[in-house]
Short mmCIF file of N, CA, C and O in Angstrom, two decimals:
data_model
loop_
_atom_site.label_atom_id
_atom_site.label_comp_id
_atom_site.label_asym_id
_atom_site.label_seq_id
_atom_site.Cartn_x
_atom_site.Cartn_y
_atom_site.Cartn_z
N UNK A 553 10.00 -13.79 16.86
CA UNK A 553 9.67 -13.14 15.61
C UNK A 553 9.33 -14.22 14.58
O UNK A 553 10.11 -15.14 14.37
N UNK A 554 8.16 -14.15 13.96
CA UNK A 554 7.74 -15.10 12.93
C UNK A 554 8.27 -14.65 11.58
O UNK A 554 7.84 -13.63 11.05
N UNK A 555 9.18 -15.42 11.01
CA UNK A 555 9.76 -15.08 9.72
C UNK A 555 9.09 -15.89 8.61
O UNK A 555 8.67 -17.02 8.82
N UNK A 556 9.01 -15.29 7.42
CA UNK A 556 8.53 -15.99 6.23
C UNK A 556 9.75 -16.60 5.54
O UNK A 556 10.88 -16.18 5.77
N UNK A 557 9.51 -17.56 4.67
CA UNK A 557 10.63 -18.15 3.95
C UNK A 557 10.14 -18.69 2.61
O UNK A 557 8.95 -18.91 2.39
N UNK A 558 11.11 -18.87 1.72
CA UNK A 558 10.88 -19.58 0.47
C UNK A 558 12.08 -20.51 0.28
O UNK A 558 12.80 -20.77 1.24
N UNK A 559 12.32 -20.98 -0.91
CA UNK A 559 13.40 -21.96 -1.12
C UNK A 559 14.78 -21.42 -0.80
O UNK A 559 15.67 -22.19 -0.45
N UNK A 560 14.98 -20.11 -0.93
CA UNK A 560 16.33 -19.57 -0.85
C UNK A 560 16.54 -18.49 0.20
O UNK A 560 17.65 -18.00 0.35
N UNK A 561 15.49 -18.11 0.90
CA UNK A 561 15.68 -17.00 1.83
C UNK A 561 14.67 -17.02 2.98
O UNK A 561 13.64 -17.69 2.92
N UNK A 562 15.03 -16.28 4.00
CA UNK A 562 14.16 -16.05 5.15
C UNK A 562 13.97 -14.55 5.22
O UNK A 562 14.91 -13.78 5.03
N UNK A 563 12.75 -14.10 5.47
CA UNK A 563 12.49 -12.66 5.37
C UNK A 563 11.27 -12.27 6.18
O UNK A 563 10.44 -13.11 6.55
N UNK A 564 11.17 -10.99 6.45
CA UNK A 564 10.00 -10.39 7.05
C UNK A 564 9.93 -8.97 6.53
O UNK A 564 10.70 -8.11 6.95
N UNK A 565 9.06 -8.74 5.56
CA UNK A 565 8.99 -7.45 4.86
C UNK A 565 7.61 -6.84 5.01
O UNK A 565 6.65 -7.31 4.42
N UNK A 566 7.52 -5.81 5.83
CA UNK A 566 6.29 -5.07 6.01
C UNK A 566 6.47 -3.66 5.46
O UNK A 566 7.54 -3.06 5.64
N UNK A 567 5.44 -3.14 4.83
CA UNK A 567 5.45 -1.77 4.31
C UNK A 567 4.19 -1.05 4.75
O UNK A 567 3.12 -1.64 4.83
N UNK A 568 4.35 0.23 5.00
CA UNK A 568 3.22 1.13 5.26
C UNK A 568 3.06 1.96 3.99
O UNK A 568 3.95 2.71 3.61
N UNK A 569 1.95 1.80 3.33
CA UNK A 569 1.65 2.47 2.06
C UNK A 569 0.55 3.50 2.28
O UNK A 569 -0.46 3.19 2.92
N UNK A 570 0.76 4.69 1.76
CA UNK A 570 -0.26 5.73 1.82
C UNK A 570 -0.56 6.18 0.39
O UNK A 570 0.35 6.60 -0.33
N UNK A 571 -1.82 6.03 -0.01
CA UNK A 571 -2.27 6.48 -1.33
C UNK A 571 -3.21 7.64 -1.14
O UNK A 571 -4.12 7.58 -0.31
N UNK A 572 -3.01 8.68 -1.94
CA UNK A 572 -3.75 9.93 -1.78
C UNK A 572 -4.60 10.17 -3.02
O UNK A 572 -4.15 9.96 -4.16
N UNK A 573 -5.81 10.67 -2.81
CA UNK A 573 -6.70 11.05 -3.91
C UNK A 573 -6.11 12.30 -4.57
O UNK A 573 -5.58 13.19 -3.90
N UNK A 574 -6.21 12.35 -5.90
CA UNK A 574 -5.68 13.49 -6.65
C UNK A 574 -6.23 14.80 -6.09
O UNK A 574 -7.43 14.94 -5.87
N UNK A 575 -5.34 15.73 -5.85
CA UNK A 575 -5.65 17.05 -5.28
C UNK A 575 -6.38 16.96 -3.95
O UNK A 575 -7.13 17.85 -3.59
N UNK A 576 -6.14 15.86 -3.26
CA UNK A 576 -6.72 15.66 -1.92
C UNK A 576 -8.24 15.85 -1.88
O UNK A 576 -8.81 16.32 -0.90
N UNK A 577 -8.90 15.48 -2.97
CA UNK A 577 -10.37 15.55 -2.99
C UNK A 577 -10.90 14.63 -1.91
O UNK A 577 -10.46 13.49 -1.77
N UNK A 578 -11.86 15.09 -1.16
CA UNK A 578 -12.41 14.33 -0.03
C UNK A 578 -13.58 13.47 -0.50
O UNK A 578 -14.74 13.81 -0.31
N UNK A 579 -13.25 12.34 -1.12
CA UNK A 579 -14.26 11.49 -1.74
C UNK A 579 -14.37 10.09 -1.12
O UNK A 579 -15.26 9.32 -1.49
N UNK A 580 -13.49 9.74 -0.21
CA UNK A 580 -13.50 8.39 0.34
C UNK A 580 -14.40 8.33 1.58
O UNK A 580 -14.13 8.98 2.58
N UNK A 581 -15.46 7.56 1.45
CA UNK A 581 -16.32 7.28 2.61
C UNK A 581 -16.16 5.79 2.95
O UNK A 581 -15.34 5.09 2.34
N UNK A 582 -16.92 5.29 3.89
CA UNK A 582 -16.77 3.89 4.30
C UNK A 582 -17.06 2.92 3.16
O UNK A 582 -16.35 1.93 2.99
N UNK A 583 -18.07 3.20 2.35
CA UNK A 583 -18.43 2.30 1.24
C UNK A 583 -17.32 2.25 0.20
O UNK A 583 -16.96 1.16 -0.28
N UNK A 584 -16.79 3.40 -0.14
CA UNK A 584 -15.71 3.44 -1.13
C UNK A 584 -14.46 2.79 -0.57
O UNK A 584 -13.78 2.02 -1.27
N UNK A 585 -14.14 3.05 0.69
CA UNK A 585 -12.98 2.41 1.33
C UNK A 585 -13.13 0.89 1.32
O UNK A 585 -12.17 0.18 1.01
N UNK A 586 -14.30 0.40 1.65
CA UNK A 586 -14.54 -1.05 1.66
C UNK A 586 -14.32 -1.64 0.27
O UNK A 586 -13.72 -2.71 0.13
N UNK A 587 -14.79 -0.93 -0.75
CA UNK A 587 -14.61 -1.43 -2.13
C UNK A 587 -13.15 -1.36 -2.55
O UNK A 587 -12.63 -2.28 -3.18
N UNK A 588 -12.46 -0.29 -2.18
CA UNK A 588 -11.03 -0.18 -2.49
C UNK A 588 -10.25 -1.33 -1.83
O UNK A 588 -9.34 -1.90 -2.43
N UNK A 589 -10.64 -1.67 -0.62
CA UNK A 589 -9.99 -2.77 0.10
C UNK A 589 -10.26 -4.11 -0.61
O UNK A 589 -9.35 -4.92 -0.75
N UNK A 590 -11.49 -4.33 -1.05
CA UNK A 590 -11.81 -5.57 -1.79
C UNK A 590 -10.96 -5.70 -3.05
O UNK A 590 -10.47 -6.79 -3.36
N UNK A 591 -10.82 -4.61 -3.77
CA UNK A 591 -10.01 -4.62 -4.99
C UNK A 591 -8.55 -4.94 -4.65
O UNK A 591 -7.90 -5.73 -5.33
N UNK A 592 -8.04 -4.32 -3.59
CA UNK A 592 -6.68 -4.58 -3.12
C UNK A 592 -6.49 -6.07 -2.84
O UNK A 592 -5.54 -6.70 -3.29
N UNK A 593 -7.42 -6.64 -2.08
CA UNK A 593 -7.32 -8.06 -1.70
C UNK A 593 -7.41 -8.98 -2.91
O UNK A 593 -6.79 -10.04 -2.93
N UNK A 594 -8.14 -8.58 -3.93
CA UNK A 594 -8.25 -9.38 -5.14
C UNK A 594 -6.94 -9.36 -5.93
O UNK A 594 -6.47 -10.40 -6.41
N UNK A 595 -6.33 -8.19 -6.04
CA UNK A 595 -5.11 -8.04 -6.86
C UNK A 595 -3.86 -8.52 -6.12
O UNK A 595 -2.92 -9.02 -6.74
N UNK A 596 -3.83 -8.42 -4.80
CA UNK A 596 -2.62 -8.74 -4.03
C UNK A 596 -2.11 -10.16 -4.26
O UNK A 596 -0.91 -10.40 -4.21
N UNK A 597 -3.00 -11.07 -4.53
CA UNK A 597 -2.64 -12.48 -4.69
C UNK A 597 -1.61 -12.68 -5.80
O UNK A 597 -0.68 -13.47 -5.66
N UNK A 598 -1.74 -11.92 -6.88
CA UNK A 598 -0.83 -12.06 -8.02
C UNK A 598 0.55 -11.47 -7.76
O UNK A 598 1.45 -11.63 -8.58
N UNK A 599 0.74 -10.79 -6.64
CA UNK A 599 2.00 -10.09 -6.37
C UNK A 599 2.66 -10.50 -5.05
O UNK A 599 3.56 -9.81 -4.58
N UNK A 600 2.24 -11.60 -4.48
CA UNK A 600 2.79 -12.06 -3.19
C UNK A 600 2.71 -10.97 -2.12
O UNK A 600 3.69 -10.69 -1.42
N UNK A 601 1.55 -10.36 -2.02
CA UNK A 601 1.30 -9.33 -1.02
C UNK A 601 0.17 -9.81 -0.12
O UNK A 601 -0.77 -10.45 -0.59
N UNK A 602 0.28 -9.50 1.17
CA UNK A 602 -0.77 -9.82 2.12
C UNK A 602 -1.16 -8.55 2.86
O UNK A 602 -0.30 -7.90 3.45
N UNK A 603 -2.42 -8.21 2.80
CA UNK A 603 -2.93 -7.05 3.53
C UNK A 603 -2.98 -7.39 5.01
O UNK A 603 -3.55 -8.39 5.40
N UNK A 604 -2.37 -6.53 5.83
CA UNK A 604 -2.37 -6.74 7.28
C UNK A 604 -3.30 -5.77 8.00
O UNK A 604 -3.89 -6.12 9.01
N UNK A 605 -3.39 -4.54 7.51
CA UNK A 605 -4.23 -3.52 8.15
C UNK A 605 -4.64 -2.49 7.10
O UNK A 605 -3.90 -2.21 6.17
N UNK A 606 -5.83 -1.93 7.27
CA UNK A 606 -6.39 -0.97 6.31
C UNK A 606 -7.17 0.08 7.08
O UNK A 606 -7.92 -0.24 7.99
N UNK A 607 -7.00 1.35 6.69
CA UNK A 607 -7.83 2.41 7.24
C UNK A 607 -7.84 3.56 6.24
O UNK A 607 -7.01 3.61 5.34
N UNK A 608 -8.79 4.47 6.41
CA UNK A 608 -8.90 5.57 5.46
C UNK A 608 -9.28 6.86 6.15
O UNK A 608 -9.80 6.87 7.26
N UNK A 609 -9.00 7.94 5.46
CA UNK A 609 -9.53 9.26 5.79
C UNK A 609 -10.29 9.67 4.54
O UNK A 609 -10.39 8.90 3.58
N UNK A 610 -10.81 10.87 4.50
CA UNK A 610 -11.63 11.29 3.36
C UNK A 610 -10.82 11.45 2.07
O UNK A 610 -11.38 11.36 0.98
N UNK A 611 -9.50 11.67 2.20
CA UNK A 611 -8.70 11.93 1.00
C UNK A 611 -7.50 11.00 0.83
O UNK A 611 -6.67 11.21 -0.04
N UNK A 612 -7.38 9.98 1.66
CA UNK A 612 -6.27 9.03 1.51
C UNK A 612 -6.55 7.74 2.26
O UNK A 612 -7.46 7.68 3.08
N UNK A 613 -5.75 6.71 1.93
CA UNK A 613 -5.86 5.43 2.61
C UNK A 613 -4.49 5.04 3.17
O UNK A 613 -3.45 5.42 2.62
N UNK A 614 -4.52 4.31 4.28
CA UNK A 614 -3.32 3.76 4.90
C UNK A 614 -3.41 2.24 4.80
O UNK A 614 -4.44 1.65 5.13
N UNK A 615 -2.31 1.64 4.39
CA UNK A 615 -2.26 0.19 4.21
C UNK A 615 -0.99 -0.34 4.87
O UNK A 615 0.09 0.19 4.64
N UNK A 616 -1.14 -1.38 5.68
CA UNK A 616 0.02 -2.13 6.15
C UNK A 616 -0.01 -3.45 5.40
O UNK A 616 -1.02 -4.16 5.44
N UNK A 617 1.08 -3.73 4.70
CA UNK A 617 1.10 -4.95 3.89
C UNK A 617 2.41 -5.69 4.09
O UNK A 617 3.42 -5.11 4.44
N UNK A 618 2.34 -6.99 3.87
CA UNK A 618 3.51 -7.86 3.97
C UNK A 618 3.82 -8.36 2.56
O UNK A 618 2.90 -8.68 1.80
N UNK A 619 5.11 -8.41 2.20
CA UNK A 619 5.50 -8.82 0.86
C UNK A 619 6.59 -9.89 0.91
O UNK A 619 7.11 -10.21 1.96
N UNK A 620 6.93 -10.38 -0.27
CA UNK A 620 8.05 -11.31 -0.46
C UNK A 620 9.19 -10.54 -1.12
O UNK A 620 8.95 -9.48 -1.72
N UNK A 621 10.40 -11.05 -1.09
CA UNK A 621 11.53 -10.36 -1.74
C UNK A 621 11.33 -10.17 -3.24
O UNK A 621 11.85 -9.21 -3.81
N UNK A 622 10.58 -11.05 -3.89
CA UNK A 622 10.37 -10.93 -5.33
C UNK A 622 9.16 -10.08 -5.71
O UNK A 622 8.81 -9.96 -6.88
N UNK A 623 8.50 -9.48 -4.74
CA UNK A 623 7.34 -8.64 -5.02
C UNK A 623 7.76 -7.40 -5.78
O UNK A 623 8.68 -6.69 -5.35
N UNK A 624 7.12 -7.15 -6.89
CA UNK A 624 7.38 -5.93 -7.67
C UNK A 624 6.33 -4.89 -7.25
O UNK A 624 5.26 -4.81 -7.84
N UNK A 625 6.68 -4.13 -6.24
CA UNK A 625 5.72 -3.21 -5.64
C UNK A 625 5.25 -2.16 -6.64
O UNK A 625 4.06 -1.85 -6.69
N UNK A 626 6.14 -1.62 -7.45
CA UNK A 626 5.71 -0.58 -8.40
C UNK A 626 4.73 -1.14 -9.42
O UNK A 626 3.76 -0.46 -9.78
N UNK A 627 4.93 -2.37 -9.88
CA UNK A 627 3.98 -2.98 -10.82
C UNK A 627 2.64 -3.23 -10.14
O UNK A 627 1.58 -3.02 -10.73
N UNK A 628 2.69 -3.70 -8.89
CA UNK A 628 1.45 -3.89 -8.14
C UNK A 628 0.70 -2.57 -7.99
O UNK A 628 -0.51 -2.51 -8.21
N UNK A 629 1.41 -1.52 -7.61
CA UNK A 629 0.76 -0.22 -7.41
C UNK A 629 0.12 0.30 -8.69
O UNK A 629 -0.99 0.82 -8.66
N UNK A 630 0.81 0.14 -9.81
CA UNK A 630 0.22 0.56 -11.09
C UNK A 630 -1.05 -0.23 -11.38
O UNK A 630 -2.07 0.34 -11.78
N UNK A 631 -1.00 -1.54 -11.17
CA UNK A 631 -2.18 -2.38 -11.43
C UNK A 631 -3.32 -2.02 -10.48
O UNK A 631 -4.47 -1.88 -10.91
N UNK A 632 -2.99 -1.83 -9.21
CA UNK A 632 -4.02 -1.53 -8.23
C UNK A 632 -4.64 -0.16 -8.48
O UNK A 632 -5.87 -0.01 -8.48
N UNK A 633 -3.81 0.84 -8.68
CA UNK A 633 -4.34 2.20 -8.87
C UNK A 633 -5.18 2.29 -10.14
O UNK A 633 -6.23 2.93 -10.14
N UNK A 634 -4.76 1.63 -11.19
CA UNK A 634 -5.53 1.64 -12.45
C UNK A 634 -6.88 0.95 -12.27
O UNK A 634 -7.93 1.50 -12.62
N UNK A 635 -6.85 -0.26 -11.74
CA UNK A 635 -8.09 -1.03 -11.59
C UNK A 635 -9.03 -0.36 -10.61
O UNK A 635 -10.23 -0.22 -10.88
N UNK A 636 -8.52 0.07 -9.47
CA UNK A 636 -9.39 0.66 -8.46
C UNK A 636 -9.99 1.98 -8.94
O UNK A 636 -11.17 2.25 -8.72
N UNK A 637 -9.22 2.78 -9.63
CA UNK A 637 -9.73 4.04 -10.16
C UNK A 637 -10.87 3.79 -11.15
O UNK A 637 -11.94 4.39 -11.05
N UNK A 638 -10.65 2.86 -12.07
CA UNK A 638 -11.66 2.54 -13.08
C UNK A 638 -12.92 1.98 -12.43
O UNK A 638 -14.04 2.42 -12.74
N UNK A 639 -12.77 1.05 -11.50
CA UNK A 639 -13.93 0.41 -10.88
C UNK A 639 -14.70 1.36 -9.96
O UNK A 639 -15.93 1.35 -9.96
N UNK A 640 -13.99 2.16 -9.21
CA UNK A 640 -14.67 3.10 -8.30
C UNK A 640 -15.49 4.11 -9.11
O UNK A 640 -16.65 4.40 -8.76
N UNK A 641 -14.93 4.64 -10.18
CA UNK A 641 -15.68 5.61 -11.00
C UNK A 641 -16.88 4.96 -11.68
O UNK A 641 -17.92 5.60 -11.85
N UNK A 642 -16.75 3.68 -12.01
CA UNK A 642 -17.86 2.96 -12.65
C UNK A 642 -18.95 2.63 -11.63
O UNK A 642 -20.14 2.80 -11.90
N UNK A 643 -18.55 2.16 -10.45
CA UNK A 643 -19.51 1.70 -9.45
C UNK A 643 -20.09 2.82 -8.59
O UNK A 643 -21.14 2.66 -7.98
N UNK A 644 -19.39 3.95 -8.53
CA UNK A 644 -19.86 5.12 -7.78
C UNK A 644 -19.83 6.33 -8.72
O UNK A 644 -18.98 7.22 -8.58
N UNK A 645 -20.73 6.37 -9.72
CA UNK A 645 -20.65 7.39 -10.76
C UNK A 645 -20.72 8.83 -10.24
O UNK A 645 -20.15 9.73 -10.85
N UNK A 646 -21.37 9.05 -9.12
CA UNK A 646 -21.48 10.42 -8.60
C UNK A 646 -20.12 10.98 -8.16
O UNK A 646 -19.95 12.20 -8.07
N UNK A 647 -19.15 10.10 -7.96
CA UNK A 647 -17.83 10.55 -7.52
C UNK A 647 -17.11 11.36 -8.61
O UNK A 647 -16.28 12.21 -8.33
N UNK A 648 -17.46 11.10 -9.86
CA UNK A 648 -16.79 11.78 -10.98
C UNK A 648 -16.88 13.30 -10.89
O UNK A 648 -15.96 14.01 -11.27
N UNK A 649 -17.99 13.81 -10.38
CA UNK A 649 -18.17 15.26 -10.29
C UNK A 649 -17.23 15.89 -9.26
O UNK A 649 -16.96 17.07 -9.32
N UNK A 650 -16.75 15.09 -8.33
CA UNK A 650 -15.86 15.61 -7.29
C UNK A 650 -14.38 15.48 -7.65
O UNK A 650 -13.53 16.03 -6.96
N UNK A 651 -14.09 14.76 -8.70
CA UNK A 651 -12.70 14.55 -9.11
C UNK A 651 -12.26 15.60 -10.11
O UNK A 651 -13.07 16.30 -10.71
N UNK A 652 -10.96 15.70 -10.28
CA UNK A 652 -10.39 16.64 -11.24
C UNK A 652 -10.02 15.89 -12.50
O UNK A 652 -9.18 14.99 -12.47
N UNK A 653 -10.66 16.21 -13.62
CA UNK A 653 -10.39 15.57 -14.92
C UNK A 653 -10.39 14.05 -14.84
O UNK A 653 -9.55 13.38 -15.42
N UNK A 654 -11.31 13.50 -14.07
CA UNK A 654 -11.47 12.05 -13.99
C UNK A 654 -10.36 11.32 -13.24
O UNK A 654 -10.38 10.10 -13.14
N UNK A 655 -9.36 12.02 -12.75
CA UNK A 655 -8.29 11.35 -12.00
C UNK A 655 -8.78 10.99 -10.61
O UNK A 655 -9.37 11.81 -9.92
N UNK A 656 -8.52 9.76 -10.19
CA UNK A 656 -8.87 9.37 -8.83
C UNK A 656 -7.64 9.48 -7.92
O UNK A 656 -7.65 10.20 -6.94
N UNK A 657 -6.56 8.76 -8.26
CA UNK A 657 -5.37 8.75 -7.42
C UNK A 657 -4.35 9.79 -7.87
O UNK A 657 -4.20 10.05 -9.07
N UNK A 658 -3.61 10.30 -6.92
CA UNK A 658 -2.43 11.11 -7.22
C UNK A 658 -1.39 10.17 -7.83
O UNK A 658 -1.36 8.98 -7.53
N UNK A 659 -0.52 10.71 -8.68
CA UNK A 659 0.55 9.89 -9.26
C UNK A 659 1.55 9.45 -8.20
O UNK A 659 2.18 8.42 -8.33
N UNK A 660 1.71 10.24 -7.16
CA UNK A 660 2.70 9.93 -6.13
C UNK A 660 2.08 9.08 -5.02
O UNK A 660 0.86 8.97 -4.92
N UNK A 661 2.93 8.49 -4.22
CA UNK A 661 2.50 7.71 -3.07
C UNK A 661 3.62 7.74 -2.03
O UNK A 661 4.74 8.15 -2.32
N UNK A 662 3.30 7.30 -0.84
CA UNK A 662 4.29 7.20 0.22
C UNK A 662 4.41 5.73 0.59
O UNK A 662 3.41 5.08 0.89
N UNK A 663 5.64 5.21 0.56
CA UNK A 663 5.89 3.81 0.90
C UNK A 663 7.00 3.78 1.94
O UNK A 663 8.12 4.23 1.67
N UNK A 664 6.69 3.28 3.11
CA UNK A 664 7.64 3.26 4.22
C UNK A 664 7.91 1.83 4.64
O UNK A 664 6.98 1.02 4.73
N UNK A 665 9.16 1.51 4.90
CA UNK A 665 9.46 0.20 5.45
C UNK A 665 9.18 0.22 6.93
O UNK A 665 9.21 1.27 7.57
N UNK A 666 8.86 -0.92 7.45
CA UNK A 666 8.64 -1.04 8.89
C UNK A 666 9.55 -2.13 9.41
O UNK A 666 10.13 -2.89 8.63
N UNK A 667 9.68 -2.22 10.68
CA UNK A 667 10.54 -3.27 11.23
C UNK A 667 10.14 -3.61 12.64
O UNK A 667 9.42 -2.87 13.30
N UNK A 668 10.63 -4.73 13.09
CA UNK A 668 10.35 -5.19 14.44
C UNK A 668 11.29 -4.52 15.44
O UNK A 668 11.06 -4.54 16.62
N UNK A 669 12.40 -3.96 14.93
CA UNK A 669 13.44 -3.38 15.79
C UNK A 669 13.63 -1.92 15.39
O UNK A 669 13.68 -1.60 14.21
N UNK A 670 13.77 -1.02 16.36
CA UNK A 670 14.03 0.39 16.02
C UNK A 670 15.32 0.54 15.22
O UNK A 670 16.29 -0.20 15.43
N UNK A 671 15.35 1.49 14.31
CA UNK A 671 16.49 1.70 13.41
C UNK A 671 17.79 1.94 14.18
O UNK A 671 18.85 1.49 13.77
N UNK A 672 17.72 2.61 15.30
CA UNK A 672 18.93 2.88 16.10
C UNK A 672 19.55 1.57 16.62
O UNK A 672 20.78 1.45 16.69
N UNK A 673 18.73 0.61 16.97
CA UNK A 673 19.24 -0.68 17.43
C UNK A 673 19.97 -1.39 16.29
O UNK A 673 21.05 -1.97 16.48
N UNK A 674 19.41 -1.36 15.10
CA UNK A 674 20.04 -1.99 13.93
C UNK A 674 21.36 -1.30 13.61
O UNK A 674 22.38 -1.95 13.35
N UNK A 675 21.37 0.03 13.62
CA UNK A 675 22.60 0.79 13.35
C UNK A 675 23.69 0.41 14.35
O UNK A 675 24.84 0.17 13.97
N UNK A 676 23.33 0.32 15.61
CA UNK A 676 24.30 -0.04 16.66
C UNK A 676 24.82 -1.46 16.44
O UNK A 676 26.02 -1.73 16.57
N UNK A 677 23.92 -2.37 16.09
CA UNK A 677 24.32 -3.76 15.82
C UNK A 677 25.34 -3.81 14.69
O UNK A 677 26.37 -4.50 14.79
N UNK A 678 25.07 -3.09 13.59
CA UNK A 678 25.98 -3.09 12.45
C UNK A 678 27.32 -2.45 12.83
O UNK A 678 28.39 -2.95 12.47
N UNK A 679 27.27 -1.35 13.57
CA UNK A 679 28.49 -0.68 14.01
C UNK A 679 29.37 -1.62 14.83
O UNK A 679 30.61 -1.58 14.75
N UNK A 680 28.76 -2.49 15.62
CA UNK A 680 29.51 -3.37 16.53
C UNK A 680 29.97 -4.68 15.88
O UNK A 680 30.62 -5.48 16.53
N UNK A 681 29.62 -4.92 14.63
CA UNK A 681 30.04 -6.15 13.97
C UNK A 681 31.56 -6.13 13.77
O UNK A 681 32.15 -5.11 13.45
N UNK A 682 32.18 -7.26 14.00
CA UNK A 682 33.62 -7.37 13.81
C UNK A 682 34.42 -7.01 15.06
O UNK A 682 35.61 -7.26 15.10
N UNK A 683 33.79 -6.39 16.04
CA UNK A 683 34.51 -6.05 17.27
C UNK A 683 34.64 -7.30 18.14
O UNK A 683 33.73 -8.11 18.24
N UNK A 684 35.78 -7.41 18.77
CA UNK A 684 35.99 -8.53 19.69
C UNK A 684 35.49 -8.17 21.07
O UNK A 684 35.84 -7.13 21.59
N UNK A 685 34.64 -8.99 21.62
CA UNK A 685 34.12 -8.72 22.96
C UNK A 685 35.12 -9.08 24.05
O UNK A 685 36.00 -9.91 23.84
N UNK A 686 34.98 -8.44 25.21
CA UNK A 686 35.65 -8.81 26.41
C UNK A 686 37.06 -8.52 26.49
O UNK A 686 37.95 -8.70 27.06
#
């Protein structure tokens, strides 16, 4: 397992992020997805985030990202959603007619932690701590 590190810690933090278009409007095509990804990659640098995987459907995007312990994910999400919404509406003006009251993103999102080990294995490991073997 390849771990990341800084001066005080060793870590491996992956998240699966799902962002949904407001009211599930089906406005994301390949061009818009590509531009959303470019904006993500531009902003991620300021938040110690690394994009690992990206894909989209017509009304949402899936992102696998790696972070540091000091990453402020909620601040990153606010910055990303604001900038991407503004830029997409500016660069793809026809999209405005398909949106509801100019909103691009839903206020909510789904953020899931991921891991190299299944949760049941971790639970069992923790349960067995302190037990004397043999």
